[in-house]
Structures are given as structure tokens and as C-alpha cells.
C-alpha positions as CSV (number, residue, x, y, z in Angstrom):
1,V,30.0,-33.7,20.5
2,E,26.8,-31.7,20.3
3,T,28.6,-28.7,19.1
4,I,30.3,-30.7,16.4
5,M,27.1,-32.2,15.3
6,R,25.4,-28.8,15.0
7,A,28.3,-27.5,12.9
8,R,28.1,-30.6,10.7
9,N,24.4,-30.2,10.2
10,A,24.7,-26.5,9.4
11,L,27.3,-27.3,6.7
12,I,25.0,-30.0,5.2
13,I,22.0,-27.6,5.1
14,L,24.0,-24.9,3.5
15,A,25.6,-27.2,0.9
16,A,22.1,-28.5,0.1
17,G,20.8,-25.0,-0.5
18,I,23.7,-24.0,-2.7
19,L,23.6,-27.2,-4.8
20,A,19.8,-27.2,-5.0
21,T,19.8,-23.8,-6.6
22,A,22.2,-25.0,-9.2
23,T,19.8,-27.6,-10.4
24,G,16.9,-25.3,-11.2
25,A,13.2,-26.3,-11.0
26,T,12.2,-29.8,-10.2
27,A,9.3,-31.8,-11.5
28,E,7.7,-31.7,-8.0
29,A,7.8,-28.0,-7.3
30,Q,8.8,-24.7,-8.9
31,P,11.1,-22.9,-6.4
32,A,11.0,-19.2,-5.8
33,P,13.3,-17.2,-8.1
34,T,16.8,-16.9,-6.7
35,A,19.8,-14.6,-7.3
36,R,23.4,-15.5,-6.6
37,I,25.1,-12.6,-4.9
38,R,28.9,-12.3,-4.9
39,G,30.7,-9.4,-3.3
40,T,31.9,-7.7,-0.1
41,I,29.8,-6.9,3.0
42,E,29.5,-3.1,3.5
43,A,27.2,-3.1,6.5
44,V,25.3,-5.5,8.8
45,G,22.2,-4.9,10.9
46,A,20.2,-7.1,13.2
47,H,18.2,-8.5,10.3
48,A,19.9,-7.4,7.1
49,M,23.2,-6.8,5.4
50,T,24.3,-4.5,2.6
51,V,26.6,-6.1,0.0
52,K,28.6,-4.3,-2.7
53,T,28.5,-6.8,-5.6
54,R,31.4,-7.6,-7.8
55,T,29.7,-5.6,-10.5
56,G,29.8,-2.5,-8.3
57,D,26.1,-2.5,-7.4
58,T,24.9,-2.3,-3.8
59,V,22.1,-4.5,-2.6
60,E,20.4,-5.1,0.7
61,I,19.6,-8.7,1.8
62,T,17.2,-9.5,4.6
63,L,18.7,-12.2,6.8
64,T,16.0,-14.6,8.0
65,D,16.1,-16.7,11.2
66,P,17.5,-19.2,11.8
67,L,20.5,-18.0,9.8
68,T,23.0,-20.7,8.7
69,V,26.6,-19.3,8.3
70,T,29.6,-21.2,7.0
71,T,32.9,-20.4,5.4
72,V,35.3,-22.2,3.1
73,K,38.9,-23.4,3.7
74,N,41.6,-24.4,1.3
75,V,42.3,-28.0,0.6
76,D,45.1,-29.7,-1.4
77,V,44.0,-30.8,-4.8
78,A,46.0,-34.0,-4.1
79,S,43.5,-34.9,-1.4
80,I,40.9,-35.4,-4.2
81,T,40.8,-39.0,-5.0
82,A,38.5,-41.5,-6.8
83,G,35.2,-41.5,-5.0
84,S,35.3,-37.8,-3.9
85,Y,32.1,-35.9,-4.6
86,V,32.8,-32.4,-6.0
87,G,31.2,-29.4,-7.6
88,I,33.5,-27.7,-10.1
89,A,32.9,-24.5,-12.0
90,T,34.6,-24.6,-15.4
91,R,35.3,-22.6,-18.5
92,T,36.2,-24.0,-22.0
93,G,39.8,-23.3,-22.8
94,A,41.2,-22.3,-26.2
95,D,42.2,-26.0,-26.7
96,G,38.5,-27.0,-26.1
97,K,39.3,-28.6,-22.7
98,Q,37.3,-27.9,-19.6
99,Q,39.4,-25.9,-17.1
100,A,38.4,-25.5,-13.5
101,I,37.7,-22.0,-12.3
102,E,37.1,-23.4,-8.8
103,V,36.7,-26.7,-7.1
104,L,34.4,-27.4,-4.1
105,V,35.0,-30.7,-2.3
106,L,31.6,-31.7,-0.8
107,P,30.9,-33.6,2.4
108,E,29.9,-37.2,2.1
109,A,26.4,-36.4,3.3
110,M,25.9,-34.3,0.1
111,R,26.8,-37.1,-2.3
112,G,24.4,-37.0,-5.2
113,V,22.9,-33.5,-4.5
114,G,22.9,-31.3,-7.6
115,E,24.4,-34.1,-9.7
116,G,24.9,-33.2,-13.4
117,S,26.3,-30.4,-15.5
118,R,24.6,-27.1,-16.2
119,P,25.3,-23.4,-17.0
120,W,26.7,-21.3,-14.1
121,D,27.1,-17.6,-13.7
122,L,30.5,-17.3,-12.2
123,E,31.7,-15.9,-15.5
124,P,30.2,-15.7,-19.0
125,G,29.9,-19.2,-20.5
126,S,30.9,-21.0,-17.4
127,T,29.5,-24.4,-16.3
128,M,28.9,-26.1,-13.0
129,T,29.5,-29.9,-12.8
130,N,28.6,-31.9,-9.7
131,G,29.7,-35.5,-9.7
132,T,31.9,-38.3,-8.4
133,V,35.6,-38.3,-9.2
134,N,36.4,-41.5,-11.1
135,G,40.0,-40.7,-11.5
136,A,42.6,-38.1,-10.7
137,V,45.8,-37.9,-12.8
138,K,48.7,-35.5,-12.1
139,A,49.8,-34.1,-15.4
140,T,52.7,-31.8,-16.2
141,S,50.7,-28.6,-16.0
142,A,47.5,-29.6,-14.3
143,T,45.6,-32.2,-12.3
144,E,43.1,-34.0,-14.5
145,L,39.9,-35.0,-12.7
146,T,37.4,-37.3,-14.4
147,V,34.0,-36.4,-13.0
148,A,31.1,-38.8,-13.6
149,Y,27.4,-38.0,-13.2
150,K,24.1,-39.6,-14.4
151,E,24.2,-38.2,-17.9
152,G,27.9,-38.9,-18.6
153,S,31.3,-37.7,-17.5
154,Q,33.9,-34.9,-18.1
155,T,37.6,-34.6,-17.8
156,I,38.4,-31.3,-16.0
157,H,41.9,-29.7,-15.8
158,V,42.7,-28.1,-12.5
159,V,45.7,-25.8,-13.0
160,P,47.9,-24.7,-10.2
161,G,46.4,-21.6,-8.5
162,A,42.8,-22.6,-9.1
163,P,40.9,-22.4,-5.8
164,V,40.2,-25.8,-4.2
165,V,38.1,-25.5,-1.1
166,T,35.6,-27.3,1.2
167,F,33.1,-26.0,3.7
168,A,34.0,-25.1,7.3
169,P,31.9,-23.9,10.2
170,A,31.5,-20.2,10.8
171,E,29.5,-17.9,13.2
172,R,27.0,-15.1,12.7
173,A,29.7,-12.8,14.1
174,D,31.8,-13.6,11.0
175,V,29.2,-11.8,8.9
176,K,30.8,-8.4,9.2
177,P,31.8,-5.4,7.0
178,G,34.8,-6.1,4.8
179,A,34.2,-9.8,4.5
180,P,33.8,-11.4,1.1
181,V,30.5,-13.2,0.8
182,F,28.5,-15.6,-1.5
183,V,24.7,-15.7,-1.0
184,T,22.0,-17.5,-2.9
185,A,19.1,-15.2,-2.1
186,N,15.4,-15.6,-2.7
187,K,14.0,-12.8,-4.9
188,A,10.5,-11.5,-4.2
189,A,8.2,-10.2,-6.9
190,D,9.1,-6.6,-6.0
191,G,12.8,-7.5,-6.2
192,A,13.5,-7.7,-2.5
193,L,16.2,-10.2,-1.5
194,S,16.3,-12.5,1.5
195,A,18.5,-15.3,2.6
196,S,18.7,-17.9,5.3
197,R,22.2,-19.1,4.3
198,V,25.4,-17.2,3.9
199,V,28.9,-18.3,2.9
200,V,31.4,-15.8,4.2
201,G,35.1,-15.4,3.7
202,K,37.4,-15.9,6.6
203,D,41.1,-16.2,7.4
204,G,42.0,-14.8,3.9
205,V,39.9,-17.4,2.0
206,A,37.1,-15.9,-0.1
207,P,34.1,-18.1,-1.3
208,P,35.2,-18.8,-4.9
209,M,31.8,-20.1,-6.1
């Protein structure tokens, strides 16, 4: 039971960190600058890892202790029902509709964190929307999710093949060369990167965020 609780708490901490960086500065405090790093791990040391980013650059990230490591696992889009809390990266389609690039189904403990819709850097012009699913309709070519948040709501089309994932526990040993990785790193004034949370790909599932 203790092991399960530790894993659950790690997932909550990690999810909070990811979603908090999506909201930007708050009225209470100005957070340190951050950088979202997506790529493949090239090397890992005792306190740092080297990542080749998706743009081809190589960066070194200091890993601070305690380090929280998690992964993602696929879930069926049909499991998303009214009341589910999700974070969805979208693009605007040629028809003007919001199309899901990826869907992250969040744990109940994260309900309300990062709520809203804002620019995201998964691809040019993309948006991240965090909110509660009010309705899920299976259409001919996509599943239509109505996602509500404080400022309003959006209908998002999830086409077959779009990644739909949730968090799952992982170990520090899973942070290894060749693994795909997503990191929200703190960026120092001199450009140095550090992170206390890592989302690593495992079992053929890469972090799609």
C-alpha cells in the first residue's frame, strides 16, 4: 500500500508541475523561466542527462534531487466520459474546428489544475486546453469532446490515431539512453537547465505532450 501511495503522489506532483508551467505567471509569484524540452536521451550521469531535442540540438539538463520520474500509457478514447478532467493540445483544422494533437487524461487529484485554454508549443499555432469533459460524442470520423473551463468551452475533435494517454509510474532507471523524454526545465540566467521532474517514454509509448 505504501508503494502504491508513493507512486500516486509522484504522479500528482509531476502532473502539477507540468500543468502549472502551462498557466504562466500567477498574481502571487513570478515563476522562474522554464523551457519545455522534447527529444531523446543520449546520455545519463549521476546528476545530469543529455537530450537530443526534436529540432536536432543537444542540451544538458541537471537532474535535481529528489527526482520525480513518470511515464505515460495509452488509454482508449472511449474511456473518456462526462466528468473526466483532461489536458488537450489542439490545432485549428482547415474547417476551423479544433483537432486534438494529443489528449492527456489527468488523475482526479489534478482536477482544476491549469484550467483554461492558452498557447502551447507542441507545434506552431497549437493550443493547450485543460478542463472538464461535459460530453463525448462518437462521430463518423472522430470523437467529439466538449471541454469546459472557467472562461468557456470548446468542442475538440479527436481523430483515430491521435495519442490518448494518462500518467503511469516509472523509476529513475527508466531514464536511460534511447528513451524519448519530455521535460519542463528551469532555465537559469546563464541558460543552464535543471529539472526535478521527468516524463520518460516506456514500453513503446512516447510522451506526446
